[in-house]
Coordinates of C-alpha atoms in Angstrom, one line a residue:
Chain P
M1 CA 115.9 93.3 122.8
T2 CA 116.9 89.7 122.4
V3 CA 120.3 89.2 123.8
N4 CA 120.1 85.6 124.7
M5 CA 120.8 83.9 121.4
H6 CA 120.5 80.3 122.7
P7 CA 117.4 78.5 121.3
P8 CA 115.3 77.3 124.3
R9 CA 115.8 73.6 123.7
R10 CA 119.6 74.0 123.8
A11 CA 119.3 76.1 127.0
A12 CA 117.2 73.4 128.6
R13 CA 119.8 70.7 127.7
S14 CA 122.6 72.6 129.2
A15 CA 120.6 73.4 132.3
G16 CA 122.3 70.6 134.3
R17 CA 125.7 72.3 134.1
P18 CA 125.3 75.8 132.8
S19 CA 128.2 77.1 131.0
M20 CA 129.7 80.5 131.7
R21 CA 128.4 81.7 128.3
S22 CA 124.8 80.7 128.9
L23 CA 125.0 82.2 132.4
L24 CA 126.3 85.4 131.0
A25 CA 123.6 85.4 128.3
V26 CA 120.9 84.9 130.9
S27 CA 122.1 87.6 133.1
L28 CA 122.4 89.9 130.1
T29 CA 118.9 89.2 129.0
A30 CA 117.7 89.9 132.5
A31 CA 119.6 93.2 132.6
V32 CA 118.2 94.3 129.3
V33 CA 114.6 93.3 130.2
F34 CA 115.0 95.0 133.5
A35 CA 116.3 98.1 131.8
A36 CA 113.4 98.2 129.4
D37 CA 110.9 97.8 132.2
A38 CA 112.7 100.5 134.2
S39 CA 112.6 103.0 131.3
A40 CA 108.9 102.2 130.6
E41 CA 108.2 102.7 134.3
D42 CA 110.2 105.9 134.3
A43 CA 108.5 107.2 131.1
T44 CA 105.1 106.4 132.7
R45 CA 106.0 108.1 135.9
W46 CA 107.0 111.1 133.9
L47 CA 103.7 111.2 132.1
E48 CA 101.8 110.9 135.4
R49 CA 103.9 113.9 136.6
A50 CA 103.0 115.8 133.5
A51 CA 99.3 115.1 133.9
Q52 CA 99.5 116.3 137.5
A53 CA 101.5 119.4 136.6
A54 CA 99.0 120.4 133.9
R55 CA 96.3 120.2 136.5
T56 CA 98.0 121.8 139.5
L57 CA 100.3 124.5 138.2
N58 CA 99.8 128.1 137.1
Y59 CA 101.3 128.7 133.7
A60 CA 101.0 131.0 130.7
G61 CA 102.5 130.6 127.3
T62 CA 102.2 130.6 123.6
L63 CA 101.3 127.2 122.1
V64 CA 101.9 126.2 118.5
Y65 CA 99.8 123.4 117.0
Q66 CA 100.9 121.8 113.8
R67 CA 99.1 119.2 111.6
N68 CA 99.3 118.3 107.9
G69 CA 101.4 121.4 107.1
H70 CA 99.0 123.6 108.9
V71 CA 100.1 125.8 111.8
E72 CA 97.9 127.4 114.5
T73 CA 99.3 129.6 117.3
S74 CA 97.3 130.2 120.5
R75 CA 97.8 131.8 123.9
L76 CA 97.2 129.4 126.8
V77 CA 96.8 130.5 130.4
H78 CA 96.1 128.1 133.3
L79 CA 95.2 129.2 136.9
V80 CA 94.5 127.1 139.9
D81 CA 92.5 129.3 142.3
G82 CA 91.2 127.8 145.5
G83 CA 91.6 124.3 144.2
Q84 CA 89.6 125.2 141.1
E85 CA 91.0 125.1 137.6
Q86 CA 90.4 128.0 135.2
E87 CA 91.9 127.9 131.8
K88 CA 91.8 130.3 128.7
L89 CA 92.9 129.4 125.2
V90 CA 92.9 132.2 122.6
S91 CA 93.7 131.6 118.9
L92 CA 96.3 134.2 117.7
D93 CA 96.0 133.6 114.0
G94 CA 93.1 133.0 111.7
P95 CA 89.5 133.8 112.9
P96 CA 89.4 134.8 116.6
R97 CA 88.5 131.9 118.8
E98 CA 88.5 131.7 122.5
V99 CA 88.0 128.6 124.8
I100 CA 87.4 129.1 128.5
R101 CA 87.4 126.0 130.7
S102 CA 86.1 126.3 134.3
S103 CA 85.1 123.6 136.7
A104 CA 81.5 124.0 135.5
D105 CA 81.9 123.9 131.8
V106 CA 83.8 124.7 128.6
R107 CA 82.7 127.7 126.6
C108 CA 83.9 128.4 123.0
Y109 CA 83.5 131.9 121.8
F110 CA 83.3 132.6 118.0
P111 CA 83.1 136.4 117.9
D112 CA 82.8 136.7 114.2
A113 CA 79.7 134.5 114.1
K114 CA 78.6 135.9 117.5
I115 CA 78.2 132.4 118.9
V116 CA 79.0 130.9 122.3
Q117 CA 79.1 127.2 122.4
I118 CA 78.8 125.6 125.8
E119 CA 79.9 122.1 126.5
P120 CA 79.4 120.3 129.8
R121 CA 82.5 119.6 131.9
T122 CA 84.5 117.6 129.4
F123 CA 87.7 116.8 131.3
R124 CA 88.4 113.9 133.4
N125 CA 91.8 113.1 134.7
V126 CA 92.1 109.7 133.2
F127 CA 95.9 109.4 133.2
P128 CA 96.7 109.6 136.9
S129 CA 94.4 106.7 137.5
L130 CA 96.3 104.5 135.0
S131 CA 95.8 101.0 136.3
A132 CA 98.8 98.6 137.0
E133 CA 97.5 96.6 134.0
Q134 CA 97.5 99.6 131.7
A135 CA 101.1 100.5 132.8
R136 CA 102.1 96.9 131.9
N137 CA 100.3 97.3 128.6
L138 CA 102.3 100.4 127.8
A139 CA 105.5 98.4 128.3
Q140 CA 104.2 95.6 126.2
Y141 CA 102.9 97.6 123.2
Y142 CA 105.4 100.5 123.2
E143 CA 109.1 100.6 123.3
A144 CA 109.4 103.3 126.1
R145 CA 112.5 105.3 126.5
V146 CA 113.5 108.3 128.7
G147 CA 116.0 110.1 126.6
V148 CA 118.4 113.0 126.9
S149 CA 117.6 116.5 128.1
E150 CA 116.6 119.0 125.4
R151 CA 115.8 122.7 125.7
I152 CA 112.3 123.8 124.7
A153 CA 110.9 127.3 125.0
G154 CA 113.9 128.2 127.2
H155 CA 113.4 125.3 129.6
W156 CA 115.4 122.2 130.0
T157 CA 113.1 119.2 129.4
Q158 CA 113.2 115.5 129.8
V159 CA 112.4 113.6 126.5
M160 CA 110.3 110.5 126.6
T161 CA 109.5 108.4 123.5
F162 CA 106.9 105.7 123.1
E163 CA 107.6 103.7 120.0
P164 CA 104.8 101.4 119.0
K165 CA 105.5 97.7 118.4
D166 CA 102.6 97.3 115.9
G167 CA 101.1 99.4 113.1
L168 CA 97.9 100.1 115.0
R169 CA 99.1 103.0 117.0
Y170 CA 101.2 106.1 116.6
G171 CA 104.6 106.8 118.1
H172 CA 104.7 109.5 120.8
K173 CA 107.4 111.8 121.8
F174 CA 107.0 114.0 124.8
W175 CA 109.1 116.9 126.3
A176 CA 108.4 117.6 129.9
D177 CA 109.8 120.5 131.9
A178 CA 112.7 118.9 134.0
I179 CA 111.7 121.0 137.1
S180 CA 107.9 121.1 137.1
G181 CA 107.1 118.1 134.9
L182 CA 104.8 120.3 132.8
L183 CA 104.6 119.0 129.1
L184 CA 106.1 121.6 126.9
K185 CA 106.0 119.7 123.6
A186 CA 104.2 116.6 122.3
R187 CA 104.6 114.9 119.0
L188 CA 102.7 112.2 117.2
I189 CA 104.7 110.2 114.7
D190 CA 103.4 107.8 112.0
D191 CA 105.0 104.5 110.8
H192 CA 107.0 106.4 108.2
G193 CA 108.5 108.4 111.0
E194 CA 106.7 111.6 109.8
V195 CA 105.1 114.0 112.3
V196 CA 101.4 113.6 112.2
E197 CA 100.7 116.4 114.7
Q198 CA 102.6 118.5 117.2
F199 CA 101.9 120.7 120.2
A200 CA 104.6 122.9 121.5
F201 CA 105.1 125.9 123.7
T202 CA 107.4 128.5 122.1
D203 CA 107.4 130.5 125.4
V204 CA 106.0 129.7 128.8
A205 CA 106.0 131.0 132.3
I206 CA 105.6 128.2 134.8
N207 CA 104.6 128.8 138.4
E208 CA 104.5 132.5 138.0
K209 CA 101.8 134.7 139.2
V210 CA 98.6 134.5 137.1
D211 CA 95.9 137.1 137.6
R212 CA 92.3 136.0 137.5
D213 CA 91.7 138.6 134.8
M214 CA 94.1 136.6 132.5
V215 CA 91.7 133.7 132.5
K216 CA 88.5 135.7 132.1
P217 CA 86.7 135.6 128.8
S218 CA 87.1 138.7 126.6
W219 CA 83.3 138.9 126.4
A220 CA 80.4 138.5 128.9
A221 CA 79.6 134.9 129.8
A222 CA 76.6 135.2 127.5
P223 CA 76.6 138.4 125.5
P224 CA 73.1 139.6 124.8
D225 CA 73.2 139.7 121.0
W226 CA 75.1 136.4 120.7
Q227 CA 73.6 133.1 120.1
L228 CA 74.0 130.6 122.8
K229 CA 74.5 127.1 121.6
Q230 CA 74.6 124.1 123.9
G231 CA 76.8 121.3 122.8
S232 CA 74.8 118.4 121.3
F233 CA 76.0 115.8 123.7
G234 CA 74.8 115.5 127.3
E235 CA 76.8 114.0 130.1
M236 CA 77.8 110.4 130.0
L237 CA 75.5 108.0 132.0
P238 CA 77.6 104.9 132.7
R239 CA 75.7 101.7 132.0
E240 CA 75.8 98.5 129.8
T241 CA 74.9 99.3 126.2
G242 CA 75.0 95.8 124.8
W243 CA 77.6 96.9 122.2
S244 CA 81.2 96.0 121.8
A245 CA 84.2 96.0 119.5
S246 CA 85.7 92.5 119.1
R247 CA 88.8 93.3 117.2
L248 CA 90.7 95.8 119.3
P249 CA 94.4 96.3 118.9
G250 CA 96.3 94.6 121.7
G251 CA 96.3 96.3 125.1
F252 CA 93.2 98.3 124.5
Q253 CA 90.8 97.9 127.4
K254 CA 87.4 99.3 128.0
V255 CA 87.6 102.3 130.4
M256 CA 84.0 103.6 130.0
E257 CA 80.7 102.5 128.7
G258 CA 77.4 104.4 128.7
Y259 CA 74.9 106.6 127.0
R260 CA 74.8 110.2 126.2
T261 CA 71.7 112.1 125.2
L262 CA 72.1 113.9 121.9
R263 CA 70.3 117.2 121.6
G264 CA 67.4 117.0 119.2
K265 CA 67.4 113.2 119.1
R266 CA 65.1 110.9 121.0
E267 CA 67.4 108.0 121.3
P268 CA 70.6 108.3 123.3
V269 CA 73.9 107.6 121.8
A270 CA 75.9 104.7 123.1
Q271 CA 79.6 105.5 123.8
L272 CA 82.3 103.0 124.6
V273 CA 85.9 104.1 125.3
Y274 CA 88.9 101.9 125.0
S275 CA 92.4 102.8 126.0
D276 CA 95.9 101.4 125.8
G277 CA 96.9 103.8 128.5
L278 CA 98.4 106.4 126.3
V279 CA 95.6 107.1 123.8
A280 CA 91.9 106.3 123.7
V281 CA 89.4 105.2 121.0
S282 CA 85.7 106.0 121.4
V283 CA 83.0 104.0 119.7
F284 CA 79.7 105.7 119.2
V285 CA 76.6 103.8 118.2
E286 CA 73.3 105.5 117.3
P287 CA 70.2 104.7 115.3
I288 CA 70.6 106.0 111.8
A289 CA 68.7 109.2 111.2
L290 CA 69.7 109.8 107.6
P291 CA 68.7 107.3 104.9
A292 CA 72.1 107.2 103.3
V293 CA 75.3 107.5 105.3
Q294 CA 78.8 107.9 103.8
T295 CA 81.1 105.5 105.4
G296 CA 84.9 105.7 105.5
V297 CA 87.8 107.4 107.1
S298 CA 88.4 111.1 107.8
Q299 CA 91.4 112.6 109.6
Q300 CA 92.5 115.6 111.4
G301 CA 96.0 115.7 112.6
G302 CA 96.4 112.7 114.9
L303 CA 92.6 112.0 115.2
N304 CA 91.1 109.5 112.9
V305 CA 87.5 108.8 112.4
Y306 CA 85.8 105.9 110.7
T307 CA 82.1 105.7 110.1
T308 CA 80.2 102.6 109.0
K309 CA 76.8 101.1 109.3
Y310 CA 75.6 98.1 111.3
D311 CA 72.0 97.2 110.7
D312 CA 70.1 100.3 111.4
H313 CA 72.8 101.9 113.3
L314 CA 75.6 104.4 112.6
I315 CA 79.0 103.4 114.1
T316 CA 81.5 106.2 114.5
V317 CA 85.0 105.3 115.8
L318 CA 87.3 108.1 116.7
G319 CA 90.7 108.2 118.4
E320 CA 94.4 109.2 118.3
V321 CA 95.3 106.0 116.4
P322 CA 96.2 105.5 112.7
P323 CA 93.4 105.1 110.1
A324 CA 93.9 101.3 110.0
A325 CA 93.1 101.0 113.7
V326 CA 89.9 102.9 113.6
R327 CA 88.8 101.0 110.6
Q328 CA 89.6 97.6 112.2
I329 CA 87.7 98.6 115.3
A330 CA 84.7 100.0 113.5
Q331 CA 84.3 97.0 111.3
S332 CA 84.3 94.8 114.5
V333 CA 81.5 96.6 116.3
G334 CA 78.5 94.5 117.0
R335 CA 76.0 93.4 119.6
R336 CA 77.5 91.6 122.5
Chain H
M1 CA 93.8 103.1 76.4
N2 CA 92.4 103.4 80.0
E3 CA 91.8 99.6 80.0
N4 CA 95.3 98.9 78.9
I5 CA 96.7 101.0 81.8
S6 CA 94.5 99.1 84.2
R7 CA 95.7 95.8 82.7
L8 CA 99.3 97.0 82.8
M9 CA 98.9 97.9 86.5
D10 CA 97.5 94.4 87.2
G11 CA 100.4 92.8 85.4
E12 CA 98.2 91.3 82.8
V13 CA 100.1 92.3 79.7
D14 CA 102.8 90.4 77.8
A15 CA 106.2 91.9 76.8
Q16 CA 105.1 93.0 73.3
E17 CA 102.0 94.7 74.6
F18 CA 104.0 96.3 77.3
E19 CA 106.3 98.0 74.8
R20 CA 103.3 99.3 72.9
I21 CA 101.5 100.6 76.0
C22 CA 104.7 102.3 77.2
V23 CA 104.8 104.2 73.9
E24 CA 101.1 105.3 74.5
M25 CA 102.0 106.3 78.0
K26 CA 104.1 109.2 76.7
S27 CA 100.9 111.2 76.2
P28 CA 100.1 113.5 79.2
D29 CA 96.5 112.2 79.2
A30 CA 97.7 108.6 79.7
M31 CA 100.1 109.8 82.4
H32 CA 97.1 111.5 84.1
T33 CA 95.2 108.3 84.0
W34 CA 98.1 106.3 85.3
I35 CA 98.5 108.6 88.2
C36 CA 94.8 108.7 88.9
Y37 CA 94.6 104.9 89.0
H38 CA 97.5 104.7 91.3
V39 CA 96.1 107.3 93.7
I40 CA 92.7 105.5 93.5
G41 CA 94.3 102.2 94.2
D42 CA 96.2 103.8 97.2
Q43 CA 93.0 105.3 98.5
L44 CA 91.1 102.0 98.3
R45 CA 93.9 100.2 100.1
G46 CA 94.0 102.9 102.7
A47 CA 97.5 103.9 101.9
R48 CA 98.9 107.4 102.5
C49 CA 98.0 109.6 99.7
V50 CA 100.6 111.6 97.8
S51 CA 100.0 115.3 98.6
P52 CA 99.7 117.7 95.8
R53 CA 102.7 119.6 97.2
S54 CA 104.9 116.6 96.7
A55 CA 104.6 117.0 93.0
S56 CA 106.6 120.2 93.2
R57 CA 109.1 118.5 95.5
F58 CA 109.4 115.7 93.0
R59 CA 110.0 118.2 90.2
A60 CA 112.6 120.0 92.2
A61 CA 114.3 116.8 93.1
L62 CA 114.2 115.7 89.6
A63 CA 115.6 119.0 88.3
A64 CA 118.5 118.5 90.7
E65 CA 119.2 115.1 89.2
P66 CA 118.8 115.4 85.5
T67 CA 120.4 112.0 84.8
V68 CA 117.4 110.0 86.3
L69 CA 115.7 108.5 83.3
A70 CA 112.6 106.5 83.9
P71 CA 112.4 104.4 80.7
A72 CA 115.9 103.1 81.4
A73 CA 114.9 102.1 84.8
L74 CA 111.7 100.4 83.6
R75 CA 113.0 98.5 80.6
P76 CA 114.8 95.7 82.4
R77 CA 111.5 94.9 84.1
A78 CA 109.9 94.1 80.7
A79 CA 111.3 90.6 80.9
Q80 CA 109.3 89.8 84.0
V81 CA 105.9 91.0 82.9
A82 CA 102.7 89.1 83.6
T83 CA 103.8 87.8 86.9
A84 CA 102.1 88.7 90.1
A85 CA 105.4 89.7 91.6
W86 CA 105.9 92.1 88.8
A87 CA 102.5 93.7 89.5
V88 CA 103.7 94.6 93.0
A89 CA 106.9 95.9 91.6
A90 CA 105.1 97.9 89.1
T91 CA 103.1 99.6 91.7
L92 CA 106.2 100.6 93.6
A93 CA 108.0 101.5 90.4
A94 CA 105.1 103.4 89.1
V95 CA 105.0 105.6 92.2
T96 CA 108.7 106.1 92.5
V97 CA 110.0 106.1 88.9
V98 CA 107.1 106.8 86.6
G99 CA 105.4 108.9 89.2
W100 CA 108.4 111.1 89.4
T101 CA 108.7 111.5 85.7
A102 CA 105.0 112.1 85.3
F103 CA 105.0 114.7 88.0
S104 CA 107.9 116.5 86.4
M105 CA 106.5 116.3 82.9
V106 CA 102.8 116.8 83.3
D107 CA 101.9 120.3 83.9
T108 CA 99.0 119.9 86.4
P109 CA 99.5 117.0 88.7
P110 CA 97.6 118.5 91.6
T111 CA 94.4 118.5 89.4
A112 CA 95.1 115.0 88.6
I113 CA 95.4 114.0 92.2
A114 CA 92.3 116.0 93.0
R115 CA 90.4 114.2 90.2
A116 CA 91.8 110.9 91.4
R117 CA 90.6 111.6 94.9
E118 CA 87.2 112.5 93.6
A119 CA 87.1 109.4 91.6
A120 CA 88.1 107.3 94.6
T121 CA 85.3 108.9 96.6
V122 CA 82.8 108.1 94.0
H123 CA 84.1 104.6 93.4
A124 CA 84.3 103.5 96.9
A125 CA 81.7 105.8 98.4
Q126 CA 84.2 105.6 101.2
I127 CA 86.1 108.7 101.7
R128 CA 84.4 111.5 103.6
P129 CA 85.2 115.0 102.6
Q130 CA 88.1 116.6 104.6
G131 CA 87.1 118.9 107.5
D132 CA 83.9 116.9 108.0
L133 CA 84.9 115.8 111.5
P134 CA 82.1 115.6 114.0
A135 CA 83.2 118.2 116.7
D136 CA 80.6 117.0 119.2
Y137 CA 82.0 113.4 119.0
L138 CA 85.5 114.8 119.4
I139 CA 84.7 116.7 122.5
A140 CA 82.8 113.7 123.9
H141 CA 85.8 111.6 123.2
Q142 CA 88.3 113.9 124.7
E143 CA 86.6 113.7 128.0
Y144 CA 88.1 110.2 128.5
S145 CA 91.3 110.4 126.4
P146 CA 94.5 110.2 128.3
S147 CA 96.1 112.7 126.0
T148 CA 93.7 115.3 127.3
S149 CA 94.8 114.6 130.8
I150 CA 98.5 114.8 129.9
Q151 CA 98.2 117.9 127.7
G152 CA 95.4 119.8 129.4
L153 CA 93.5 122.1 127.0
G154 CA 96.0 121.5 124.2
P155 CA 94.0 118.8 122.4
Y156 CA 91.0 121.1 122.6
L157 CA 92.7 122.9 119.7
R158 CA 91.6 120.1 117.5
A159 CA 87.9 120.7 118.5
V160 CA 88.3 124.4 118.0
A161 CA 89.9 123.9 114.6
V162 CA 87.0 121.6 113.7
T163 CA 84.3 123.9 114.9
G164 CA 85.9 126.7 113.0
N165 CA 85.3 124.8 109.9
E166 CA 81.5 124.8 110.3
P167 CA 79.6 127.0 108.0
R168 CA 78.5 130.3 109.5
P169 CA 74.9 130.5 110.6

């Protein structure tokens, strides 16, 4: 985005009597910088709209999730009833799976294994509370653009791209419904320009009537002959942990720090969450239970995990960032 | 032979030796080793790994362009052996030129890659088996991830996919 080609020293020398050329260059630079800021701001505003739409609208559609040449199709229904969100996600291919999210908890049904896994309320609306500093960070670490209109699942959408300026984050491309703001397609792109992961609706009805029956689980909340499994993690108790990651990619700031109790373990697990405004990285620290721990990277779609050891602790770093980023962060975790 | 391949990759051979090793490299076994070493190297450096499917793509691409001849492309480089710069070039050339030829000639490249992956795991004790993502961590993470806020339940698919990989009770 450099339009002003004058080296600073020359610009300073000519400051007494600015030439037409330098004036033009300065104003061009200002215009370009302004345009970049404006599109970053626009893109951020669109995302905030998308986050709000996802929370407040009724919608039902078919969602296709792609990663590493793997495709999964699911049915997604979202209902807002008396201010409460209710959501149902049913896998359409492969083994049947069902996820029901209510204001109380998230329940995953695995009918072939006859298991219901119950997680505590696991959604917080982080994005709408994006701080001014995080918004600035987004503009600093991503080239944000609001692009042309495209049609997705029969709806006209607004395209937004966030191209990273370093190799420690993925590129993002979003397609938001032009009318409601609901995100209809999201894509993660690596530094080779290849798609790491993609969510897309192939059909979706927005703001149409959704019956309560459509978001009810296909089984009883806890079928009698099914096994009820509580998720291993308890709720987050915010407090200082004494741990920190010293080599975070630029723009990542701590958004949460605390402890979670882990089922079957005496000692709680420390969790620190860092975010650049668009994605987050979690750092988990726990006393090592196993004598030998395999360390290294594992990946699923856009999520990368790096595990390593620090003294008698297991460090797990996980986030929607490339392998190099989780590794760098994990290797920098230590006591404050 | 394996040691020679290793030295060749590190750019530690002279021109004469280079010619000799190149002749030896014509055997499928040597090719396998060559591919293995490169995949191991890539794994250790954390580079993206060549997917087994790309072998068939390479073969198809090569079949479409029968005039691409690896030895011709490699020979001019012989003059520059034993320099560090060449070692870098060799890595690139190996993956692009020799790699292509190897994938098109050797019958079972996916096995070679699988073996290399295994070897890399053992060597570095670094790479966790695929599908071994901790679902609980993932869910605990998603609670605070902006992408969850933006996409709603969508990212939950990841967790479901992971949980689905768990062994049945």
